Coordinates of N, CA and C and ligand atoms in Angstrom, one line a residue:
M1 N -1.1 15.9 -4.1 CA -0.5 16.4 -2.8 C 1.0 15.9 -2.6
L2 N 1.2 14.6 -2.8 CA 2.5 14.1 -2.7 C 2.9 13.4 -4.0
E3 N 4.1 13.8 -4.5 CA 4.5 13.2 -5.8 C 6.0 12.7 -5.6
V4 N 6.1 11.4 -5.7 CA 7.4 10.8 -5.6 C 7.8 10.4 -7.1
N5 N 8.9 11.0 -7.6 CA 9.2 10.8 -9.0 C 10.5 10.1 -9.2
N6 N 10.5 8.8 -9.6 CA 11.6 8.1 -10.0 C 12.8 8.1 -9.0
I7 N 12.5 7.8 -7.8 CA 13.6 7.9 -6.8 C 14.4 6.6 -6.7
N8 N 15.7 6.8 -6.5 CA 16.6 5.7 -6.3 C 17.3 5.9 -4.9
A9 N 17.4 4.9 -4.2 CA 18.1 5.0 -2.8 C 19.0 3.8 -2.5
F10 N 20.0 4.1 -1.8 CA 21.0 3.1 -1.5 C 21.3 3.0 0.0
Y11 N 21.7 1.8 0.5 CA 22.4 1.7 1.8 C 23.8 1.4 1.4
G12 N 24.7 2.3 1.6 CA 26.1 2.0 1.1 C 26.1 1.8 -0.4
N13 N 26.6 0.6 -0.8 CA 26.6 0.3 -2.3 C 25.4 -0.4 -2.7
V14 N 24.5 -0.8 -1.8 CA 23.4 -1.6 -2.1 C 22.2 -0.8 -2.4
Q15 N 21.7 -0.9 -3.7 CA 20.5 -0.2 -4.1 C 19.2 -0.9 -3.5
V16 N 18.4 -0.1 -2.9 CA 17.1 -0.7 -2.3 C 15.9 -0.1 -2.9
L17 N 15.9 1.1 -3.5 CA 14.8 1.6 -4.2 C 15.2 1.9 -5.7
W18 N 14.4 1.4 -6.6 CA 14.7 1.5 -8.0 C 13.6 2.3 -8.8
D19 N 13.9 3.5 -9.2 CA 13.0 4.3 -10.0 C 11.6 4.3 -9.4
V20 N 11.4 4.5 -8.1 CA 10.1 4.4 -7.5 C 9.3 5.7 -7.7
S21 N 8.1 5.6 -8.2 CA 7.2 6.8 -8.4 C 5.9 6.4 -7.7
L22 N 5.3 7.5 -7.1 CA 4.1 7.2 -6.4 C 3.4 8.6 -6.2
K23 N 2.1 8.6 -6.3 CA 1.3 9.9 -6.1 C 0.2 9.7 -5.0
V24 N 0.0 10.7 -4.2 CA -1.1 10.7 -3.3 C -1.9 12.0 -3.6
N25 N -3.2 11.8 -3.9 CA -4.0 13.0 -4.1 C -4.7 13.4 -2.8
Q26 N -5.1 14.6 -2.7 CA -5.7 15.1 -1.5 C -7.0 14.3 -1.3
G27 N -7.3 13.9 0.0 CA -8.5 13.2 0.3 C -8.5 11.7 0.1
E28 N -7.4 11.2 -0.4 CA -7.3 9.7 -0.7 C -6.7 9.0 0.5
I29 N -7.1 7.7 0.5 CA -6.2 6.7 1.3 C -5.5 5.9 0.2
V30 N -4.2 6.0 0.2 CA -3.4 5.3 -0.8 C -2.6 4.2 0.0
A31 N -2.7 2.9 -0.5 CA -2.1 1.8 0.2 C -0.7 1.6 -0.5
L32 N 0.2 1.3 0.4 CA 1.5 0.8 -0.1 C 1.7 -0.6 0.5
I33 N 1.7 -1.6 -0.3 CA 1.9 -2.9 0.2 C 3.1 -3.6 -0.4
G34 N 3.6 -4.6 0.4 CA 4.8 -5.3 0.0 C 5.3 -6.1 1.1
A35 N 6.0 -7.2 0.8 CA 6.5 -8.1 1.8 C 7.6 -7.5 2.7
N36 N 8.1 -8.2 3.7 CA 9.2 -7.8 4.5 C 10.4 -7.5 3.5
G37 N 11.0 -6.4 3.7 CA 12.3 -6.2 3.0 C 12.0 -5.6 1.6
A38 N 10.8 -5.3 1.2 CA 10.4 -4.8 -0.1 C 10.9 -3.4 -0.3
G39 N 11.1 -2.6 0.8 CA 11.6 -1.3 0.7 C 10.6 -0.2 1.1
K40 N 9.5 -0.7 1.8 CA 8.4 0.2 2.2 C 9.0 1.3 3.2
S41 N 9.7 0.8 4.2 CA 10.2 1.7 5.2 C 11.2 2.7 4.6
T42 N 12.0 2.2 3.7 CA 13.0 3.0 3.1 C 12.3 4.2 2.3
L43 N 11.2 3.8 1.6 CA 10.5 4.8 0.8 C 9.9 5.8 1.8
V44 N 9.3 5.4 2.9 CA 8.7 6.3 3.9 C 9.8 7.2 4.4
H45 N 11.0 6.6 4.7 CA 12.1 7.5 5.3 C 12.6 8.5 4.3
A46 N 12.5 8.1 3.0 CA 12.9 9.1 2.0 C 11.9 10.2 1.9
I47 N 10.6 9.9 2.0 CA 9.6 11.0 2.0 C 9.7 11.9 3.2
T48 N 10.0 11.3 4.4 CA 10.0 12.1 5.6 C 11.4 12.7 5.9
G49 N 12.3 12.5 5.0 CA 13.6 13.2 5.1 C 14.7 12.5 6.0
L50 N 14.4 11.2 6.3 CA 15.3 10.5 7.1 C 16.3 9.7 6.3
M51 N 16.0 9.6 5.0 CA 16.9 8.8 4.1 C 17.2 9.6 2.9
P52 N 18.4 9.9 2.6 CA 18.8 10.7 1.4 C 18.5 9.8 0.2
I53 N 18.0 10.5 -0.9 CA 17.8 9.8 -2.1 C 19.0 10.1 -3.1
A54 N 19.4 9.2 -3.9 CA 20.5 9.4 -4.8 C 20.0 10.1 -6.1
S55 N 18.8 9.9 -6.5 CA 18.3 10.6 -7.7 C 16.8 10.6 -7.6
G56 N 16.2 11.4 -8.5 CA 14.7 11.5 -8.5 C 14.3 12.7 -7.7
S57 N 13.0 12.9 -7.5 CA 12.5 14.0 -6.7 C 11.3 13.7 -5.9
I58 N 11.1 14.4 -4.8 CA 9.8 14.2 -4.0 C 9.2 15.6 -3.8
K59 N 8.0 15.8 -4.2 CA 7.3 17.1 -4.0 C 6.1 16.9 -3.1
F60 N 5.9 17.9 -2.3 CA 4.7 17.9 -1.4 C 4.0 19.3 -1.6
L61 N 2.8 19.3 -2.0 CA 2.1 20.5 -2.3 C 2.9 21.4 -3.2
D62 N 3.4 20.8 -4.2 CA 4.2 21.5 -5.3 C 5.6 22.0 -4.8
K63 N 6.0 21.7 -3.6 CA 7.3 22.2 -3.1 C 8.2 20.9 -3.1
Q64 N 9.4 21.1 -3.6 CA 10.4 20.0 -3.5 C 10.9 19.8 -2.1
I65 N 10.7 18.6 -1.6 CA 11.1 18.4 -0.2 C 12.2 17.4 0.0
D66 N 12.8 16.9 -1.1 CA 13.8 15.8 -0.9 C 15.1 16.3 -0.4
R67 N 15.4 17.5 -0.2 CA 16.6 17.9 0.4 C 16.4 18.6 1.8
L68 N 15.1 18.5 2.3 CA 14.8 19.2 3.5 C 14.9 18.3 4.7
P69 N 15.3 18.9 5.9 CA 15.4 18.1 7.1 C 14.0 17.6 7.6
P70 N 14.0 16.5 8.3 CA 12.7 16.0 8.8 C 11.8 16.9 9.5
H71 N 12.3 17.8 10.4 CA 11.4 18.7 11.1 C 10.7 19.7 10.3
I72 N 11.4 20.1 9.2 CA 10.7 21.0 8.3 C 9.6 20.3 7.5
I73 N 9.9 19.1 7.1 CA 8.9 18.3 6.4 C 7.7 18.1 7.3
T74 N 7.9 17.9 8.5 CA 6.8 17.8 9.5 C 6.0 19.1 9.5
E75 N 6.7 20.2 9.6 CA 6.0 21.5 9.7 C 5.2 21.8 8.4
L76 N 5.7 21.3 7.3 CA 5.0 21.5 6.0 C 3.7 20.7 6.0
G77 N 3.6 19.7 6.9 CA 2.3 19.0 7.0 C 2.3 17.5 6.7
I78 N 3.5 16.9 6.8 CA 3.6 15.4 6.7 C 3.9 14.8 8.1
S79 N 3.0 13.9 8.5 CA 3.2 13.3 9.8 C 3.5 11.8 9.6
H80 N 4.5 11.2 10.3 CA 4.8 9.8 10.1 C 4.4 9.1 11.4
I81 N 3.5 8.2 11.3 CA 3.1 7.4 12.5 C 3.9 6.0 12.3
P82 N 4.9 5.9 13.1 CA 5.9 4.8 12.7 C 5.4 3.4 13.1
E83 N 6.0 2.5 12.3 CA 5.9 1.0 12.6 C 6.3 0.8 14.0
G84 N 5.6 0.0 14.8 CA 6.0 -0.4 16.2 C 5.7 0.7 17.2
R85 N 4.9 1.7 16.8 CA 4.4 2.8 17.6 C 5.5 3.8 18.2
K86 N 6.7 3.2 18.6 CA 7.8 4.0 19.1 C 7.3 5.1 20.1
L87 N 6.6 4.6 21.1 CA 6.1 5.5 22.2 C 7.2 5.7 23.3
F88 N 7.1 6.7 24.1 CA 8.0 6.9 25.2 C 7.2 6.2 26.4
T89 N 7.6 4.9 26.6 CA 6.8 4.1 27.4 C 6.7 4.5 28.9
E90 N 7.7 5.2 29.4 CA 7.7 5.6 30.8 C 7.1 7.0 30.9
M91 N 6.5 7.5 29.9 CA 5.8 8.8 30.0 C 4.3 8.6 29.8
S92 N 3.5 9.5 30.3 CA 2.1 9.4 30.3 C 1.5 9.5 28.8
V93 N 0.3 9.1 28.7 CA -0.4 9.3 27.4 C -0.4 10.8 27.0
H94 N -0.7 11.7 28.0 CA -0.8 13.1 27.7 C 0.6 13.6 27.2
E95 N 1.6 13.2 27.9 CA 3.0 13.6 27.6 C 3.4 13.1 26.2
N96 N 3.1 11.9 25.9 CA 3.4 11.4 24.6 C 2.7 12.2 23.5
L97 N 1.4 12.5 23.7 CA 0.7 13.3 22.7 C 1.3 14.7 22.6
E98 N 1.6 15.3 23.7 CA 2.2 16.7 23.6 C 3.5 16.7 22.7
L99 N 4.3 15.6 22.8 CA 5.5 15.6 22.1 C 5.3 15.6 20.6
G100 N 4.1 15.2 20.1 CA 3.8 15.3 18.7 C 3.6 16.8 18.2
A101 N 3.5 17.7 19.2 CA 3.2 19.1 18.8 C 4.5 19.9 19.0
Y102 N 5.7 19.3 18.8 CA 6.9 20.1 19.2 C 7.2 21.2 18.3
S103 N 6.6 21.2 17.0 CA 7.0 22.4 16.2 C 6.3 23.6 16.7
K104 N 6.8 24.8 16.4 CA 6.3 26.0 17.0 C 4.8 26.3 16.6
P105 N 4.5 26.1 15.3 CA 3.1 26.4 14.9 C 2.1 25.4 15.6
A106 N 2.5 24.1 15.7 CA 1.7 23.1 16.3 C 1.6 23.4 17.9
W107 N 2.7 23.8 18.5 CA 2.7 24.0 19.9 C 1.7 25.1 20.3
K108 N 1.6 26.1 19.5 CA 0.7 27.2 19.8 C -0.8 26.7 19.8
K109 N -1.1 25.7 19.0 CA -2.5 25.3 18.9 C -2.7 24.0 19.6
K110 N -1.7 23.7 20.5 CA -1.7 22.3 21.1 C -3.0 22.0 21.9
Q111 N -3.5 23.0 22.6 CA -4.7 22.6 23.5 C -5.9 22.2 22.6
D112 N -6.1 23.0 21.5 CA -7.3 22.7 20.6 C -7.1 21.4 20.0
T113 N -5.8 21.1 19.5 CA -5.5 19.9 18.8 C -5.7 18.7 19.8
L114 N -5.3 18.9 21.0 CA -5.4 17.8 22.0 C -6.9 17.5 22.2
E115 N -7.7 18.5 22.3 CA -9.1 18.2 22.5 C -9.7 17.5 21.3
R116 N -9.2 17.8 20.1 CA -9.7 17.1 18.9 C -9.2 15.6 18.9
V117 N -8.0 15.4 19.4 CA -7.5 14.1 19.4 C -8.3 13.3 20.5
Y118 N -8.6 13.9 21.6 CA -9.3 13.2 22.6 C -10.8 12.9 22.1
K119 N -11.3 13.7 21.2 CA -12.6 13.4 20.7 C -12.6 12.2 19.8
I120 N -11.5 12.1 19.0 CA -11.3 10.9 18.1 C -11.1 9.7 18.9
F121 N -10.3 9.8 20.0 CA -9.9 8.7 20.8 C -10.3 8.9 22.3
P122 N -11.6 8.8 22.6 CA -12.1 9.1 24.0 C -11.4 8.2 25.0
R123 N -10.9 7.0 24.6 CA -10.3 6.1 25.6 C -8.9 6.8 26.1
L124 N -8.3 7.5 25.2 CA -7.0 8.2 25.6 C -7.3 9.3 26.6
K125 N -8.4 9.9 26.5 CA -8.8 11.0 27.5 C -8.9 10.3 28.9
E126 N -9.6 9.1 28.9 CA -9.8 8.4 30.1 C -8.5 8.0 30.7
R127 N -7.5 7.7 29.9 CA -6.2 7.2 30.4 C -5.1 8.2 30.3
E128 N -5.4 9.5 30.2 CA -4.4 10.5 29.9 C -3.2 10.5 30.9
K129 N -3.4 10.1 32.1 CA -2.3 10.2 33.1 C -1.6 8.8 33.2
Q130 N -2.1 7.8 32.5 CA -1.5 6.5 32.6 C -0.2 6.4 31.8
L131 N 0.8 5.7 32.3 CA 2.0 5.5 31.6 C 1.8 4.7 30.3
A132 N 2.4 5.1 29.2 CA 2.1 4.4 27.9 C 2.3 2.9 28.0
R133 N 3.3 2.5 28.8 CA 3.6 1.0 28.8 C 2.5 0.2 29.4
T134 N 1.6 0.8 30.2 CA 0.5 0.1 30.8 C -0.7 -0.1 29.9
L135 N -0.6 0.5 28.7 CA -1.8 0.4 27.8 C -1.8 -0.9 27.0
S136 N -2.9 -1.3 26.5 CA -3.0 -2.4 25.6 C -2.4 -2.0 24.3
G137 N -2.1 -3.1 23.4 CA -1.5 -2.8 22.1 C -2.3 -1.8 21.3
G138 N -3.6 -2.1 21.3 CA -4.5 -1.2 20.5 C -4.5 0.2 21.0
E139 N -4.5 0.4 22.3 CA -4.5 1.7 22.9 C -3.1 2.4 22.6
Q140 N -2.1 1.6 22.6 CA -0.8 2.2 22.3 C -0.8 2.7 20.8
Q141 N -1.4 1.9 19.9 CA -1.5 2.4 18.5 C -2.3 3.7 18.4
M142 N -3.3 3.8 19.3 CA -4.1 5.0 19.3 C -3.3 6.2 19.8
V143 N -2.4 6.0 20.7 CA -1.5 7.1 21.2 C -0.6 7.5 20.0
A144 N -0.1 6.5 19.3 CA 0.9 6.8 18.2 C 0.1 7.6 17.2
M145 N -1.1 7.2 16.9 CA -1.9 8.0 15.9 C -2.2 9.4 16.4
G146 N -2.6 9.4 17.6 CA -2.9 10.7 18.2 C -1.7 11.6 18.2
R147 N -0.6 11.1 18.6 CA 0.7 11.9 18.6 C 1.0 12.4 17.2
G148 N 0.7 11.5 16.2 CA 0.9 12.0 14.8 C 0.0 13.1 14.4
L149 N -1.2 13.1 15.0 CA -2.2 14.2 14.6 C -1.8 15.5 15.3
M150 N -1.0 15.4 16.4 CA -0.7 16.6 17.1 C 0.1 17.6 16.3
S151 N 0.8 17.2 15.2 CA 1.5 18.1 14.4 C 0.6 18.8 13.4
I152 N -0.7 18.5 13.4 CA -1.7 19.1 12.5 C -1.3 18.8 11.1
P153 N -1.2 17.5 10.7 CA -0.8 17.1 9.4 C -1.9 17.3 8.3
K154 N -1.4 17.4 7.1 CA -2.3 17.4 5.9 C -2.2 15.9 5.4
L155 N -1.0 15.3 5.5 CA -0.8 14.0 5.0 C -0.3 13.1 6.2
C156 N -1.0 12.0 6.5 CA -0.5 11.1 7.5 C 0.1 9.9 6.8
I157 N 1.3 9.5 7.2 CA 1.9 8.2 6.7 C 1.8 7.3 7.9
I158 N 0.9 6.3 7.7 CA 0.7 5.4 8.8 C 1.3 4.0 8.5
D159 N 2.4 3.7 9.3 CA 3.2 2.5 9.0 C 2.8 1.3 9.8
E160 N 2.3 0.3 9.1 CA 1.9 -1.0 9.7 C 1.1 -0.8 11.0
P161 N 0.0 -0.1 11.0 CA -0.7 0.1 12.3 C -1.3 -1.2 12.9
S162 N -1.6 -2.2 12.0 CA -2.2 -3.4 12.5 C -1.2 -4.4 13.1
N163 N 0.1 -4.1 13.0 CA 1.1 -5.0 13.4 C 0.9 -5.4 14.9
G164 N 0.8 -6.7 15.1 CA 0.8 -7.3 16.5 C -0.5 -7.1 17.2
L165 N -1.6 -6.7 16.5 CA -2.8 -6.5 17.2 C -3.8 -7.6 17.0
A166 N -4.7 -7.9 17.9 CA -5.7 -8.9 17.8 C -6.7 -8.5 16.7
P167 N -7.3 -9.5 16.0 CA -8.2 -9.2 14.8 C -9.2 -8.2 15.1
L168 N -9.9 -8.2 16.2 CA -11.0 -7.2 16.5 C -10.4 -5.8 16.6
V169 N -9.2 -5.7 17.2 CA -8.6 -4.4 17.4 C -8.1 -3.9 16.1
V170 N -7.7 -4.8 15.2 CA -7.2 -4.4 13.8 C -8.4 -3.8 13.1
M171 N -9.6 -4.3 13.3 CA -10.8 -3.8 12.6 C -11.0 -2.3 13.1
E172 N -10.8 -2.2 14.4 CA -11.0 -0.9 15.1 C -10.0 0.2 14.5
V173 N -8.8 -0.3 14.4 CA -7.7 0.6 13.8 C -8.1 1.0 12.4
F174 N -8.5 0.1 11.6 CA -8.9 0.4 10.2 C -10.0 1.4 10.1
K175 N -11.0 1.2 11.1 CA -12.1 2.2 11.1 C -11.6 3.6 11.5
I176 N -10.6 3.6 12.4 CA -10.1 4.9 12.7 C -9.4 5.6 11.5
V177 N -8.7 4.8 10.8 CA -8.0 5.3 9.6 C -9.0 5.9 8.6
Q178 N -10.1 5.2 8.4 CA -11.2 5.7 7.6 C -11.8 7.0 8.1
A179 N -11.9 7.1 9.5 CA -12.5 8.2 10.1 C -11.6 9.5 9.9
L180 N -10.3 9.2 10.0 CA -9.3 10.3 9.8 C -9.5 10.9 8.4
R181 N -9.6 10.0 7.4 CA -9.8 10.4 6.0 C -11.1 11.2 5.9
D182 N -12.1 10.8 6.6 CA -13.4 11.5 6.5 C -13.3 12.9 7.1
Q183 N -12.3 13.0 8.0 CA -12.1 14.4 8.6 C -11.2 15.2 7.8
G184 N -10.8 14.8 6.6 CA -10.0 15.6 5.7 C -8.5 15.3 5.7
I185 N -8.1 14.3 6.4 CA -6.7 14.0 6.4 C -6.4 13.0 5.3
T186 N -5.4 13.3 4.5 CA -5.0 12.4 3.4 C -4.1 11.3 4.0
I187 N -4.2 10.1 3.5 CA -3.4 9.0 4.2 C -2.7 8.1 3.2
L188 N -1.4 7.9 3.6 CA -0.6 6.9 2.9 C -0.5 5.7 3.9
L189 N -1.1 4.6 3.6 CA -1.1 3.5 4.5 C -0.2 2.4 4.1
I190 N 0.8 2.1 5.0 CA 1.7 1.0 4.7 C 1.3 -0.2 5.5
E191 N 1.0 -1.3 4.8 CA 0.4 -2.4 5.6 C 0.8 -3.8 5.0
Q192 N 0.8 -4.8 5.8 CA 1.0 -6.2 5.4 C -0.4 -6.9 5.4
N193 N -1.3 -6.3 6.1 CA -2.7 -6.9 6.1 C -3.4 -6.4 4.8
V194 N -3.1 -7.1 3.8 CA -3.4 -6.6 2.4 C -4.9 -6.6 2.2
R195 N -5.6 -7.6 2.6 CA -7.1 -7.6 2.2 C -7.8 -6.4 2.8
H196 N -7.6 -6.2 4.1 CA -8.3 -5.1 4.8 C -7.9 -3.7 4.2
T197 N -6.6 -3.7 4.0 CA -6.0 -2.4 3.5 C -6.6 -2.1 2.1
L198 N -6.7 -3.1 1.2 CA -7.3 -2.8 -0.1 C -8.8 -2.5 0.0
E199 N -9.4 -3.0 1.0 CA -10.8 -2.8 1.2 C -11.1 -1.3 1.6
I200 N -10.2 -0.7 2.3 CA -10.5 0.6 2.8 C -9.8 1.7 2.0
S201 N -8.9 1.3 1.1 CA -8.1 2.3 0.4 C -8.8 2.7 -1.0
D202 N -8.3 3.8 -1.5 CA -8.8 4.2 -2.9 C -7.9 3.6 -3.9
R203 N -6.6 3.7 -3.8 CA -5.6 3.2 -4.7 C -4.5 2.5 -4.0
A204 N -3.8 1.7 -4.8 CA -2.7 1.0 -4.1 C -1.4 0.9 -5.0
Y205 N -0.3 0.8 -4.3 CA 1.0 0.5 -5.0 C 1.6 -0.7 -4.4
V206 N 2.1 -1.6 -5.2 CA 2.7 -2.8 -4.7 C 4.2 -2.7 -5.0
L207 N 5.0 -2.8 -3.9 CA 6.4 -2.7 -3.9 C 7.0 -4.1 -3.8
E208 N 7.9 -4.5 -4.7 CA 8.6 -5.8 -4.6 C 10.1 -5.5 -4.9
N209 N 10.9 -6.0 -4.1 CA 12.4 -5.8 -4.3 C 12.8 -4.4 -4.7
G210 N 12.1 -3.4 -4.0 CA 12.5 -2.0 -4.3 C 11.9 -1.4 -5.5
R211 N 11.0 -2.1 -6.2 CA 10.4 -1.6 -7.4 C 8.9 -1.6 -7.3
V212 N 8.2 -0.6 -7.9 CA 6.7 -0.7 -8.0 C 6.4 -1.6 -9.1
V213 N 5.7 -2.7 -8.7 CA 5.4 -3.7 -9.7 C 3.9 -3.7 -10.1
M214 N 3.1 -2.9 -9.4 CA 1.7 -2.8 -9.7 C 1.1 -1.5 -9.1
E215 N 0.3 -0.8 -9.7 CA -0.4 0.3 -9.1 C -1.8 0.4 -9.8
G216 N -2.8 0.9 -9.0 CA -4.1 1.0 -9.6 C -5.1 1.1 -8.5
D217 N -6.4 1.1 -8.9 CA -7.5 1.2 -7.9 C -7.6 -0.1 -7.2
C218 N -8.1 0.0 -6.0 CA -8.0 -1.2 -5.1 C -8.9 -2.4 -5.6
A219 N -10.0 -2.1 -6.3 CA -10.9 -3.2 -6.8 C -10.0 -4.0 -7.8
T220 N -9.3 -3.3 -8.7 CA -8.5 -4.0 -9.7 C -7.4 -4.8 -9.0
C221 N -6.8 -4.2 -8.0 CA -5.7 -5.0 -7.3 C -6.3 -6.2 -6.6
L222 N -7.5 -6.1 -6.0 CA -8.0 -7.2 -5.3 C -8.4 -8.3 -6.3
A223 N -8.7 -8.0 -7.5 CA -9.1 -9.0 -8.5 C -7.8 -9.6 -9.2
S224 N -6.7 -9.0 -9.0 CA -5.5 -9.4 -9.7 C -5.0 -10.8 -9.2
E225 N -4.7 -11.6 -10.2 CA -4.2 -13.0 -9.9 C -2.9 -12.9 -9.0
H226 N -2.0 -12.0 -9.4 CA -0.8 -11.9 -8.7 C -1.0 -11.5 -7.2
I227 N -1.9 -10.5 -7.0 CA -2.2 -10.2 -5.6 C -2.8 -11.3 -4.8
K228 N -3.8 -12.0 -5.5 CA -4.4 -13.1 -4.8 C -3.4 -14.2 -4.4
K229 N -2.5 -14.5 -5.3 CA -1.6 -15.6 -5.1 C -0.5 -15.2 -4.0
A230 N 0.1 -14.0 -4.3 CA 1.2 -13.6 -3.5 C 0.9 -13.0 -2.1
Y231 N -0.3 -12.3 -2.0 CA -0.6 -11.6 -0.8 C -1.9 -12.1 -0.1
L232 N -2.8 -12.8 -0.8 CA -4.0 -13.1 -0.1 C -4.1 -14.6 0.1
G233 N -3.1 -15.4 -0.3 CA -3.0 -16.8 -0.1 C -4.2 -17.5 -0.7
L234 N -4.7 -17.1 -1.9 CA -5.8 -17.7 -2.6 C -5.3 -18.6 -3.7
Ligands
LIG1 P1 9.6 -4.4 6.7 O1 8.1 -4.7 6.4 O2 10.2 -5.7 7.2 O3 9.9 -3.2 7.5 P2 10.3 -3.0 4.3 O4 9.5 -3.2 3.1 O5 10.0 -1.8 5.1 O6 10.3 -4.2 5.2 P3 13.0 -1.9 4.2 O7 13.1 -1.9 5.7 O8 12.8 -0.6 3.5 O9 11.8 -2.9 3.8 O10 14.2 -2.7 3.6 C1 14.5 -2.7 2.2 C2 15.9 -3.4 2.0 O11 16.9 -2.6 2.6 C3 16.0 -4.8 2.7 O12 16.7 -5.6 1.9 C4 16.7 -4.5 4.0 O13 17.4 -5.6 4.4 C5 17.6 -3.3 3.6 N1 17.9 -2.4 4.7 C6 17.0 -1.8 5.5 N2 17.6 -1.0 6.4 C7 18.9 -1.1 6.1 C8 20.1 -0.5 6.7 N3 20.0 0.4 7.7 N4 21.3 -0.8 6.2 C9 21.4 -1.7 5.2 N5 20.3 -2.3 4.6 C10 19.1 -2.0 5.1

């Protein structure tokens, strides 16, 4: 579904992605893990059209997308649920969700999609008129995920959804990620909560200093001495 081939990216003269390649197949949860500053956000921004790449290519459903603007990439079916939720805090839950359906095709189906989102997140239905800033961290993450679904994506890139949440809420968020996959949405999950991420994902890529240093199925990654030492504190 998604094919990133040998991409290189720079901020000014500083190279931050080095020959990065990654694949996501339909129906998978693929984990992208790495420490702060490894280049995860830069890679996501390259996929979503926010960061130009210097070389390499990015294909989505066999179409080259690396020169396309972000709104077209969204319309093609990639939704980015950003790190830190990035909600409009003075707007209601309902208004935040509607904003996710800004593209013409999504806007036409907005009512049906909204009902689907409220089915996945019944708590958001109960709070639809509440301002986003009055919600708990977990509920705000639900709004961010619901807003991402409003564009009717085929691939959801979920960036650090567990960030800043209490352990029980983190478990709930990971269950929701699995539920989305079970509903047919393919997921690229960027996380620093490595253990849980590897437990729910099919395959993983490990990014260090802008390079993919390991890739494989999650059981192999969990058993790797490097992962145990560097990411699981064992
Ligand atoms: P985090 O988990 O902290 O978000 P990350 O893995 O997403 O980290 P990036 O944000 O992609 O990492 O950063 C990769 C490198 O690029 C880091 O060295 C960072 O300092 C640098 N960087 C990120 N954004 C910019 C920018 N706008 N200008 C210059 N350098 C940047």
